[in-house]
CSV table of C-alpha atoms in Angstrom, one decimal:
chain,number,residue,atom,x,y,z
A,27,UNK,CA,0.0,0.0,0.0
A,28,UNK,CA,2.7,2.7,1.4
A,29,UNK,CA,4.9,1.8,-2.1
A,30,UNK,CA,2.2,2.5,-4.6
A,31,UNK,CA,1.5,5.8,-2.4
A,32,UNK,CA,5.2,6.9,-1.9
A,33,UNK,CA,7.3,6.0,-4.5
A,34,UNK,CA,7.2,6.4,-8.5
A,35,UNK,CA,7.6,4.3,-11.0
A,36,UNK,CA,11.3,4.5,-11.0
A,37,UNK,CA,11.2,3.9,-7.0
A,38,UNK,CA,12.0,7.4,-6.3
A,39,UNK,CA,10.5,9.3,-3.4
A,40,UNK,CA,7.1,11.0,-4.6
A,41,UNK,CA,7.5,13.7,-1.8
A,42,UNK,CA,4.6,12.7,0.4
A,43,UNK,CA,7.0,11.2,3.8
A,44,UNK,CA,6.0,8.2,5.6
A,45,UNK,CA,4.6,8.0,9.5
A,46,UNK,CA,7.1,7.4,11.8
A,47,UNK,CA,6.0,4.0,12.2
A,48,UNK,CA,6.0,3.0,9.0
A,49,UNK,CA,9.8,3.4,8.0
A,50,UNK,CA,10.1,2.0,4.9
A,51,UNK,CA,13.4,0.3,3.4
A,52,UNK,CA,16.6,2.5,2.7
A,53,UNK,CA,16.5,4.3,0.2
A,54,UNK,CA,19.6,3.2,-2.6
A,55,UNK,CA,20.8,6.7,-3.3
A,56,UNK,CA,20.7,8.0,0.0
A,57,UNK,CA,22.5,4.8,1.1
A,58,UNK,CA,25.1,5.3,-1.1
A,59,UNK,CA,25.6,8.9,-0.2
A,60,UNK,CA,25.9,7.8,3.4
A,61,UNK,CA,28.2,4.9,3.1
A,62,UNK,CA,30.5,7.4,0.7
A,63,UNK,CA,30.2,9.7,3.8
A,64,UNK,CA,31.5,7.6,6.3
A,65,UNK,CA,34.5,6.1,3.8
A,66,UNK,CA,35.7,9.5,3.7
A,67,UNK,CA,35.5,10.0,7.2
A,68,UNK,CA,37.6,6.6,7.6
A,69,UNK,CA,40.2,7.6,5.4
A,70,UNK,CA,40.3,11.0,6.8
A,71,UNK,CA,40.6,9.0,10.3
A,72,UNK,CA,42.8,6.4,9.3
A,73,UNK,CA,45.8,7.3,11.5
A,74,UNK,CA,43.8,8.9,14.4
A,75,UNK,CA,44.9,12.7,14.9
A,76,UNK,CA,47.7,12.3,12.4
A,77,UNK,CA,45.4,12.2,9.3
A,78,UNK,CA,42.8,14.5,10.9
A,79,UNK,CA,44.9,17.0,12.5
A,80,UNK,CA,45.7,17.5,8.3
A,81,UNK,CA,42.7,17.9,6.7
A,82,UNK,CA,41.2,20.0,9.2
A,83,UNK,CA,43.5,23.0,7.8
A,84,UNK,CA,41.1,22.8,5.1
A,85,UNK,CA,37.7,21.5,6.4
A,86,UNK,CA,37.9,24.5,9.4
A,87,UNK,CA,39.0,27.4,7.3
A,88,UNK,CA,36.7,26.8,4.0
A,89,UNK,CA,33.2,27.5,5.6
A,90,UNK,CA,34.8,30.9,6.4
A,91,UNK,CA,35.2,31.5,2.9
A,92,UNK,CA,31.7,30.4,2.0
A,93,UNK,CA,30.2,32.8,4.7
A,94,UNK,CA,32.3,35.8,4.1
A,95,UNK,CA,31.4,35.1,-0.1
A,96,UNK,CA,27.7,34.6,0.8
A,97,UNK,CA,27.7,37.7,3.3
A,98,UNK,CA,29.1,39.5,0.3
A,99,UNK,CA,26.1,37.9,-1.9
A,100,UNK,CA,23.3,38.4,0.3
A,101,UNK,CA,23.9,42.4,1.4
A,102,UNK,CA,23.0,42.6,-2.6
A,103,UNK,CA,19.9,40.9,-2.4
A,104,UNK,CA,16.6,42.8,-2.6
A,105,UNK,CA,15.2,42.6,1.7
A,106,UNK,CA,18.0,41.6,2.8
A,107,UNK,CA,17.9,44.7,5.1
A,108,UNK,CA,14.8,43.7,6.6
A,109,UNK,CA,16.1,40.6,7.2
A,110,UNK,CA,19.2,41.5,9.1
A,111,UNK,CA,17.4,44.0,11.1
A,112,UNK,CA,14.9,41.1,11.9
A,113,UNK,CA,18.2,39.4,13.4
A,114,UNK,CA,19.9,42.2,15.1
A,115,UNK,CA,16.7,43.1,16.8
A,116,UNK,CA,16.6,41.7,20.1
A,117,UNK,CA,12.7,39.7,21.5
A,118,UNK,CA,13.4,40.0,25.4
A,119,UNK,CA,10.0,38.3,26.1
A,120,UNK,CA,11.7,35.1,24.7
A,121,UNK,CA,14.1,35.4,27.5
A,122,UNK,CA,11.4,34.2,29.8
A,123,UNK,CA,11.0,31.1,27.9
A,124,UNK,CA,12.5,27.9,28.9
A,125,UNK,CA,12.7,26.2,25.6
A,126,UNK,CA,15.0,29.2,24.6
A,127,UNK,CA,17.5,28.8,27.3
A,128,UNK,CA,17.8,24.8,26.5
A,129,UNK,CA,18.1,25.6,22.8
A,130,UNK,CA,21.1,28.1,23.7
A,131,UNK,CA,22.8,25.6,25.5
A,132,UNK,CA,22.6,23.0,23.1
A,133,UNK,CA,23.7,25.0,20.4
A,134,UNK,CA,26.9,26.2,22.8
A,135,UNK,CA,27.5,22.5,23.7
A,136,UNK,CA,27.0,21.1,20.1
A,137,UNK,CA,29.4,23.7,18.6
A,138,UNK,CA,32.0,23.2,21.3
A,139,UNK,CA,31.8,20.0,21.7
A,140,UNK,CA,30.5,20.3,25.3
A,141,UNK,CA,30.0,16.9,27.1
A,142,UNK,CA,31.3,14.8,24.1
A,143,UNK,CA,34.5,15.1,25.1
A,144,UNK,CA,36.3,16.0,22.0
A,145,UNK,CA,37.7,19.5,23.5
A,146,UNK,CA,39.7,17.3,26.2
A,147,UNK,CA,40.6,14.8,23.7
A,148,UNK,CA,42.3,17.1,21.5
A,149,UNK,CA,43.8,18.4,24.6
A,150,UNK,CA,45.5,15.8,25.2
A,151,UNK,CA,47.4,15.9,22.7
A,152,UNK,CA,48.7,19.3,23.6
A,153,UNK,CA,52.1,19.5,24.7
A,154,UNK,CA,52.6,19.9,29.1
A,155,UNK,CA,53.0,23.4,29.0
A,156,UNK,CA,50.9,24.7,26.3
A,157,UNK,CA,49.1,28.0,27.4
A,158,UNK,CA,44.9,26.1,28.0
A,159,UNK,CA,44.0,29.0,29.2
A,160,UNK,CA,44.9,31.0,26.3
A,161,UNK,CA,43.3,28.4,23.7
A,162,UNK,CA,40.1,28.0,25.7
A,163,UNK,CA,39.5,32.0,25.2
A,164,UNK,CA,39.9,31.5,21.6
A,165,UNK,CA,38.1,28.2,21.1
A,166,UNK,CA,35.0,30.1,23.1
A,167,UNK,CA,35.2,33.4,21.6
A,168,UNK,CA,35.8,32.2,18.4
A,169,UNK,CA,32.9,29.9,18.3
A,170,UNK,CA,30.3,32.4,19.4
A,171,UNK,CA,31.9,35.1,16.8
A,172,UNK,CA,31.8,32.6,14.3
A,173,UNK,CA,27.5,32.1,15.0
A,174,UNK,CA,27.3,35.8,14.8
A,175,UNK,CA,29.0,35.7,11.4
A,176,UNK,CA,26.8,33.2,10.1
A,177,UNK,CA,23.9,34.3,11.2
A,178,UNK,CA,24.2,37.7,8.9
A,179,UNK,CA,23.9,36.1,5.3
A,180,UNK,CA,21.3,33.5,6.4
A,181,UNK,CA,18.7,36.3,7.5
A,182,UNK,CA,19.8,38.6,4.6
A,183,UNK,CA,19.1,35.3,2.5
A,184,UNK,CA,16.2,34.6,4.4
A,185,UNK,CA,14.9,38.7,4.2
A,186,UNK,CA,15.1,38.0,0.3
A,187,UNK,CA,13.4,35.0,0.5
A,188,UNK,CA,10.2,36.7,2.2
A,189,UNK,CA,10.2,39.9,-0.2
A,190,UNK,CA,10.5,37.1,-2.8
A,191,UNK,CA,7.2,35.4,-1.7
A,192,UNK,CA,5.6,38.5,-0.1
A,193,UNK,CA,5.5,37.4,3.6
A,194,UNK,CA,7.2,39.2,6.5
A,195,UNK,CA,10.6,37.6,7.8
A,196,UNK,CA,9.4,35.7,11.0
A,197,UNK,CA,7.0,33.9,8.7
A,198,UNK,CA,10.0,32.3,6.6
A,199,UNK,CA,12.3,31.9,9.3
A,200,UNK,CA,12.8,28.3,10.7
A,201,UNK,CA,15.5,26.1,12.3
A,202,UNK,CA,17.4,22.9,12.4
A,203,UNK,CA,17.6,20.9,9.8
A,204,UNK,CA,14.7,22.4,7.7
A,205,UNK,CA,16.6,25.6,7.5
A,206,UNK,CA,19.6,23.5,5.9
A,207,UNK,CA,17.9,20.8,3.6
A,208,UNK,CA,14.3,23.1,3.1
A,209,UNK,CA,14.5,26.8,3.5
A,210,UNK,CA,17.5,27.6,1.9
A,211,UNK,CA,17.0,25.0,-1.2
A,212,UNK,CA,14.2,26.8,-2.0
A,213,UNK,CA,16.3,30.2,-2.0
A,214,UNK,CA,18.6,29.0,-4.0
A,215,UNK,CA,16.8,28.3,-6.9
A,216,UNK,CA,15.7,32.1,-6.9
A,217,UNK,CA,19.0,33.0,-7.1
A,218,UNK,CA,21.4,33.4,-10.6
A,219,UNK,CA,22.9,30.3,-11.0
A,220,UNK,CA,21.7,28.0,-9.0
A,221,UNK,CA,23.7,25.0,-9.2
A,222,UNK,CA,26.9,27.2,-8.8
A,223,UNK,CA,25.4,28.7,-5.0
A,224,UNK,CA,23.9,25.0,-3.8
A,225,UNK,CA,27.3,23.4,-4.7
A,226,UNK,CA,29.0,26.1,-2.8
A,227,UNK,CA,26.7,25.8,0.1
A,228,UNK,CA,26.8,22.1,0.7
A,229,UNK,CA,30.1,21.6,0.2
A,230,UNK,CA,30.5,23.7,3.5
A,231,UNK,CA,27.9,21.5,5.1
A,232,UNK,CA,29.9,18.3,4.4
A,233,UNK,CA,33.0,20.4,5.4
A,234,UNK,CA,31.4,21.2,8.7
A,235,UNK,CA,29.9,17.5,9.1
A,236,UNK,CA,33.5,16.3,9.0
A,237,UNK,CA,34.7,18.4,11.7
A,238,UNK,CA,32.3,17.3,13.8
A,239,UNK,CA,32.7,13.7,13.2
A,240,UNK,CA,36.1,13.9,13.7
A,241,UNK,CA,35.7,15.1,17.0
A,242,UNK,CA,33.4,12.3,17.6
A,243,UNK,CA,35.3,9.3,16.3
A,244,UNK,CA,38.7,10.7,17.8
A,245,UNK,CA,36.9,10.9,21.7
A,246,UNK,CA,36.2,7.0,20.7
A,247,UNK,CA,39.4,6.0,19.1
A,248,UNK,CA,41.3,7.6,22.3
A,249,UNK,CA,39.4,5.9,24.7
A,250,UNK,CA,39.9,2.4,23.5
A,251,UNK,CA,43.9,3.3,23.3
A,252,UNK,CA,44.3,4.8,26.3
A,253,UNK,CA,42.6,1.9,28.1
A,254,UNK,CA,44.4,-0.1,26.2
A,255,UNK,CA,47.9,1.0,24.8
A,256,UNK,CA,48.7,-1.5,23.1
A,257,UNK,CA,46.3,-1.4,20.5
A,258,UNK,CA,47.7,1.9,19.3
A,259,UNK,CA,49.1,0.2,16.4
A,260,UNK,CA,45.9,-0.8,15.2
A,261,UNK,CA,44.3,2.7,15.1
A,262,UNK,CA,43.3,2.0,11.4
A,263,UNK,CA,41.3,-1.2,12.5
A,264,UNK,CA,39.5,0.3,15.2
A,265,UNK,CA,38.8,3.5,13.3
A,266,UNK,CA,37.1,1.3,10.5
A,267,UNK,CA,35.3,-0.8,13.3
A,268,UNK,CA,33.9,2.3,14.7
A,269,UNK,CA,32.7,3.9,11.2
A,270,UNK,CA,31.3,0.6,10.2
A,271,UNK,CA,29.6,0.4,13.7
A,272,UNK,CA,28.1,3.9,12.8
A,273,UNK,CA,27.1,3.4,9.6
A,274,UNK,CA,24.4,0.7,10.5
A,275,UNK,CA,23.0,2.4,13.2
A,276,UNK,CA,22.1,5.5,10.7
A,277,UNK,CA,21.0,3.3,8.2
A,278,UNK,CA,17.4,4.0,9.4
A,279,UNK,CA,17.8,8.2,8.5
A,280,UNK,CA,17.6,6.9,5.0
A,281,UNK,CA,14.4,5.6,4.6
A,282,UNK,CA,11.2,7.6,4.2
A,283,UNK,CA,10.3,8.3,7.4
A,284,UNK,CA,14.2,8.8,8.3
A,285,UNK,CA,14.3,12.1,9.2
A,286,UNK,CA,11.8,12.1,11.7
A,287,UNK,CA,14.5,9.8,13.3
A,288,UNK,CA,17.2,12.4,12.6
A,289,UNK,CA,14.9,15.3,14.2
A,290,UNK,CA,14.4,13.0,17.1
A,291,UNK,CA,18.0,12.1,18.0
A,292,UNK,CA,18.7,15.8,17.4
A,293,UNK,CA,16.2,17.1,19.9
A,294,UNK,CA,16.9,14.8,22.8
A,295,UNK,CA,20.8,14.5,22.1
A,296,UNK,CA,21.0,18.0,23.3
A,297,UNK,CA,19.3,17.1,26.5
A,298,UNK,CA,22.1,14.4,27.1
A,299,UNK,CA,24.9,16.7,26.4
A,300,UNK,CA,23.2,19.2,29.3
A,301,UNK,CA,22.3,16.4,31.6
A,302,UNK,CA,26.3,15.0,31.0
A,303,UNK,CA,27.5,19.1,31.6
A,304,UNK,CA,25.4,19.0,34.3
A,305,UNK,CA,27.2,15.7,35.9
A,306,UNK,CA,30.4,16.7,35.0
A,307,UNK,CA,30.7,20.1,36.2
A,308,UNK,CA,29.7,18.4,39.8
A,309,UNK,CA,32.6,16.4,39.2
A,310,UNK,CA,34.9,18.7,38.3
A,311,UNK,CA,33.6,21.5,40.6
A,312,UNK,CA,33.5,19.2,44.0
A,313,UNK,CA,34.5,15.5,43.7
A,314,UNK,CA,37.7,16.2,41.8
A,315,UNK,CA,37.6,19.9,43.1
A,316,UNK,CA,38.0,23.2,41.7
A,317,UNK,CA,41.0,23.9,43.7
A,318,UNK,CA,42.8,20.9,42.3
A,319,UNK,CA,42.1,22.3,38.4
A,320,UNK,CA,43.4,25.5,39.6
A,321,UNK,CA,46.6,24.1,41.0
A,322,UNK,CA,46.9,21.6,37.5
A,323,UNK,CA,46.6,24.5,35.3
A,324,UNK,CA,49.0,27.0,37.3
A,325,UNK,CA,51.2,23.6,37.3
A,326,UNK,CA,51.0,23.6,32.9
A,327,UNK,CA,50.8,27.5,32.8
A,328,UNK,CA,54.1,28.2,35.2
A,329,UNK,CA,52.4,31.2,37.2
A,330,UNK,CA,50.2,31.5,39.3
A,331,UNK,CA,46.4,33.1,39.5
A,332,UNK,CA,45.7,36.5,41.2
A,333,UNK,CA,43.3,36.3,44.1
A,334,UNK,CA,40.4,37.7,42.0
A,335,UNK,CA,41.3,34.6,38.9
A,336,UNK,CA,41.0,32.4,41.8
A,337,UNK,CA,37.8,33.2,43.6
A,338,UNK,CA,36.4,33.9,39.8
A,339,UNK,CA,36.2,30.3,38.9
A,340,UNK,CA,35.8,28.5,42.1
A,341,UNK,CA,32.5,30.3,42.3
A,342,UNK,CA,32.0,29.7,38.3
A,343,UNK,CA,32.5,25.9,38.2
A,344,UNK,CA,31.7,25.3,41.8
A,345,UNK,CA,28.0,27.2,41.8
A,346,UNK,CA,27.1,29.5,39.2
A,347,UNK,CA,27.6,26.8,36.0
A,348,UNK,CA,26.2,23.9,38.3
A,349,UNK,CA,22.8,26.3,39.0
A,350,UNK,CA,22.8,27.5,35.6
A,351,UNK,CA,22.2,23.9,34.4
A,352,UNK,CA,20.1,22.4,36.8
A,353,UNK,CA,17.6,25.9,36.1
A,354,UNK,CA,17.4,24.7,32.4
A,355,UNK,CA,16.9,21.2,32.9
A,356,UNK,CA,14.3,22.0,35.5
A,357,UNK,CA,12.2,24.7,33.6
A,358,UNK,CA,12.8,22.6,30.5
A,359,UNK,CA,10.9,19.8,32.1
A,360,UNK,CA,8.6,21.7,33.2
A,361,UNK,CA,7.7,23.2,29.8
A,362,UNK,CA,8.4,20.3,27.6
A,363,UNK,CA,5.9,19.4,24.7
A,364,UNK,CA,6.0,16.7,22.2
A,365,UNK,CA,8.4,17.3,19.2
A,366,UNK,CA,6.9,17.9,15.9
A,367,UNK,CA,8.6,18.2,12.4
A,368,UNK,CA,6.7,20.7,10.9
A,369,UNK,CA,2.7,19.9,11.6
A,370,UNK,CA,3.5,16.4,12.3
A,371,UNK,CA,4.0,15.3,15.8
A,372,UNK,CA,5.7,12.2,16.2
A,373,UNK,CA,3.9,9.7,18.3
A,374,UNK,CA,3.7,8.5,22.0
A,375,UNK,CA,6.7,5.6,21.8
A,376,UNK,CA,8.4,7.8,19.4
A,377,UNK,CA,8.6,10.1,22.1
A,378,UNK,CA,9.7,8.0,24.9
A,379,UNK,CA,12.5,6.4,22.5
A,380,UNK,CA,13.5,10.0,22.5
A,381,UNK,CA,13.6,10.1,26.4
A,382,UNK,CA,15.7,6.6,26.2
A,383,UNK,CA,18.3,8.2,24.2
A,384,UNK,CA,18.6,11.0,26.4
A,385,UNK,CA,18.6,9.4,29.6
A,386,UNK,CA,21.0,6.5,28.6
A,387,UNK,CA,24.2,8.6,28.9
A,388,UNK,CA,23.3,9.6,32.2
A,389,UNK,CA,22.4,6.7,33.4
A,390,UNK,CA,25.5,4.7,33.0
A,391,UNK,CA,27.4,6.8,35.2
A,392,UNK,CA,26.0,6.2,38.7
A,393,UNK,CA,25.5,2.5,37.1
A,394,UNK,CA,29.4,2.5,36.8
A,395,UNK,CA,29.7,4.2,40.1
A,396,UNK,CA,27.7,1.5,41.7
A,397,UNK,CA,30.2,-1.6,39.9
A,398,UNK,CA,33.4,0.3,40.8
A,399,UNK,CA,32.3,0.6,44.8
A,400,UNK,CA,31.0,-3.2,44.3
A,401,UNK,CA,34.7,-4.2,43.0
A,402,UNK,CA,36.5,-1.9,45.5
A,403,UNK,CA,34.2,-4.0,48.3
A,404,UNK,CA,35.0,-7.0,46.5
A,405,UNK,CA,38.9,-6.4,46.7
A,406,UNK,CA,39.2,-4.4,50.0
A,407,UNK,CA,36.4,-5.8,52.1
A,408,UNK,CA,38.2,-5.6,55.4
A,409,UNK,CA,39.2,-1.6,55.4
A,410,UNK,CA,36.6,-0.7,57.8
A,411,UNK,CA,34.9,1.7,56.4
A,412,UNK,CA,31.5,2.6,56.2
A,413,UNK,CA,29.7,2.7,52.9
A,414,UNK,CA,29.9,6.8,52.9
A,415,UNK,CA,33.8,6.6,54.0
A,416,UNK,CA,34.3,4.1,51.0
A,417,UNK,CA,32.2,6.3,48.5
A,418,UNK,CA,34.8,9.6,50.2
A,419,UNK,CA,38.1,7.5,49.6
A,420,UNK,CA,36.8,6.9,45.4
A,421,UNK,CA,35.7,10.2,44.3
A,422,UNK,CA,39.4,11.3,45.7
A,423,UNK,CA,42.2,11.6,42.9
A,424,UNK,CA,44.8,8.5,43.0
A,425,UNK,CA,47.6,9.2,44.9
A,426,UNK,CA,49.7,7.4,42.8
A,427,UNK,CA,48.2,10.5,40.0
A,428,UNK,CA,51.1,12.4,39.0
A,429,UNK,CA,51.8,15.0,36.4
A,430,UNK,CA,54.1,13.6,32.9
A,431,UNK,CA,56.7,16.0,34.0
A,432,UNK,CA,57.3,14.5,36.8
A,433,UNK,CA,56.9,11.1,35.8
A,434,UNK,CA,59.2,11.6,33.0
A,435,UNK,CA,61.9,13.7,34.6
A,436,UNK,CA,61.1,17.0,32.7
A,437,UNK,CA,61.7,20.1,34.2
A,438,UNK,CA,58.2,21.5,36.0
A,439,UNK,CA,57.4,24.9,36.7
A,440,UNK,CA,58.7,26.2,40.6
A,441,UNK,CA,55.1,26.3,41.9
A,442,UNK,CA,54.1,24.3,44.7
A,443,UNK,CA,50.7,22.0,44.1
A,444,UNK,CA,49.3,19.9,46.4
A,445,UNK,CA,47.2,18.1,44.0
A,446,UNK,CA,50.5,16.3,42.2
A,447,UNK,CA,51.3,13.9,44.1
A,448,UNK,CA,55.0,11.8,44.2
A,449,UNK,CA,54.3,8.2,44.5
A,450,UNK,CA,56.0,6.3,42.1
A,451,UNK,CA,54.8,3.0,43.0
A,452,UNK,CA,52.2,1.4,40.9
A,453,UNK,CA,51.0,2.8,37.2
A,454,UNK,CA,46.9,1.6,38.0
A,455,UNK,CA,44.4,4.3,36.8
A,456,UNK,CA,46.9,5.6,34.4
A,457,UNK,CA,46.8,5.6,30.8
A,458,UNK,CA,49.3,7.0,27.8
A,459,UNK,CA,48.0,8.7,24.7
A,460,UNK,CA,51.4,8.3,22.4
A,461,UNK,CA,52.3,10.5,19.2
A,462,UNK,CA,55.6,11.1,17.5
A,463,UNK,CA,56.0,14.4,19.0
A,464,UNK,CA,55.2,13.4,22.6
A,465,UNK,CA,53.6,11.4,25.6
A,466,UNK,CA,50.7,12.6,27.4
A,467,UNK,CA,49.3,11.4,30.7
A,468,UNK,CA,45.9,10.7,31.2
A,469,UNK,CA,44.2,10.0,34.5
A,470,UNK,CA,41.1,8.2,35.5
């Protein structure tokens, strides 16, 4: 029944999409254009951060040129005044609204790569005393200048696009991946040669799609070598395991009801990335301690901070971020509806496949808390302690933690930190990310 309704007679999509429940077999092309996708990312990937760290001179730096060219483009375009003054005009009565604030954070933890832990993988691979500081103000301003930027030709292009069709800009304006794949299709065909500008534009999508996978298959590809050092020789095998891995699970996005799937892993992904900031900020903030990051990054910087650096961000990772987060995720609940792609709202299990997703992440890590204080009971069961002093002793750094300057005899900054500690026996909890250029220490 759904294949005489949906597809034509040379099985190609007739434009009428699917229910969510009825997802329909992958679609050949689409397929095809996916498993291309995630070769490239392989090959791009093939020797970890060595590959990577090369072609992101190029996938980084082009989208700059296609927003700067399309900037250029759109301040020609008939409205595009009213639409940039649409987006420079700031709507305060949205501030009041929860759904904004969750949105804002998403955005800011997507584009940094908040909670995935691609920010501290790349990190790693820094050398000992390479100014954080410095490159976290740059990574964070430049991220948020970089979403101004963009944000100019889209509404100019968007400002055309409502003269174009005579409606007034908040009418045309939408978000996600409609904006992408919908809106600004449908601009481009108004424009002088077309296939020149949609070329142009969605070769900075697959640029940007790159980056971010890279990000997300180099926090994986670390993980299993640190935990494992010895399979650092076999980086190419486990980056094709991974990619392989990946590839099935998206093969349902390329059916005809795939992008409700895409919408809906989109939507409540962001709430996992808050929830995981939320979590991890506590861990930082109080279980490992504020004071102990403090002394670490005084220890890589080789001064120390003024009294005014120091209360600034005790109070920042130790209250402000942690109430900031819980706020959001509280009035978020509060004011949550279902999610809809355009006026269709996905269904009930839909829904609460959506809340699996989200909740998953968050779930394993008092689930691994539990098993690490069940093996520390099943090693150590005659310390003494009561469950609470047990729980204390683990959420303490290792005292066999030290810093790879001092592990490897290099010469450390003269500042005294009482977080590094000089126990030399053992080398539990301690893993080594390896590259031609260096060795960096990573604790657990």
């Amino acid at each position: 029944m759904y294949r005489q309704n949906y597809l034509d007679g040379d099985g190609y999509n007739t434009g009428v999409m699917r229910p969510m429940e009825d997802v329909g077999a992958p679609k050949w092309d689409i397929t095809l254009t996916l498993l291309f996708s995630w070769i490239v990312v392989y090959l791009c990937m093939l020797k970890g951060i060595k590959t990577s760290g090369k072609v992101v001179y190029f996938t980084a730096t082009f989208p700059y040129v296609v927003i700067i060219i399309l900037l250029i483009y759109g301040a020609t375009l008939d409205g595009a005044k009213e639409g940039v003054k649409f987006y420079l005009t700031p709507n305060f009565t949205k501030l009041g609204t929860p759904e904004i604030w969750v949105d804002a954070a998403g955005q800011i933890f997507f584009s940094l790569s908040v909670g995935m832990g691609g920010l501290m993988t790349y990190a790693s691979y820094n050398q000992f005393n390479n100014n954080i500081l410095r490159d976290t103000l740059i990574v964070s301003l430049g991220n948020c200048f970089t979403s101004i930027l963009a944000g100019f030709p889209i509404f100019a292009i968007l400002g055309f696009m409502a003269k174009q069709i005579g409606k007034e800009v908040p009418d045309v304006v939408t978000s996600g991946s409609a904006l992408a794949f919908i809106a600004y299709p449908e601009v481009v065909s108004k424009m002088p040669a077309p296939p020149f500008w949609s070329i142009i534009f969605f070769f900075m999508l697959i640029t940007l799609g790159l980056d971010s996978q890279f990000a997300g298959i180099e926090v994986m590809i670390t993980t299993v070598v640190d935990s494992k050092p010895k399979l650092g020789n076999y980086k190419p095998v486990i980056s094709g395991v991974i990619c392989l891995v990946m590839f099935i699970i998206t093969l349902n996005m390329t059916c005809d009801a795939g992008i409700y799937w895409e919408e809906l892993i989109n939507y409540y992904s962001g709430w996992s990335l808050v929830l995981i900031g939320f979590a991890e900020v506590l861990v930082y903030g109080w279980a490992y301690g504020a004071e102990r990051i403090l002394d670490n990054v005084e220890e890589m910087l080789g001064w120390k901070f003024n009294r005014f650096g120091w209360w600034y961000f005790r109070i920042l990772w130790k209250v402000i971020t942690p109430l900031l987060l819980l706020a959001i995720v509280i009035f978020n609940f509060i004011d949550t509806s279902d999610l809809s792609y355009g006026s269709y709202v996905l269904p009930k299990w839909g829904q609460a496949i959506g809340w699996i997703v989200a909740l998953i992440p968050i779930i394993l890590i008092p689930v691994y808390s539990v098993l690490v204080i069940i093996y520390d009971k099943m090693c150590y069961p005659n310390t003494g302690e009561s469950l609470f002093q047990r729980i204390g002793r683990l959420t303490q750094p290792s005292e066999k933690w030290m810093s790879s300057q001092e592990r490897y005899g290099e010469k450390s900054p003269a500042i005294t930190n009482h977080a590094v500690r000089k126990d030399l026996e053992g080398e539990d909890n301690v893993a080594y990310t390896q590259s031609n250029a260096k060795i960096t220490m990573l604790s657990f």
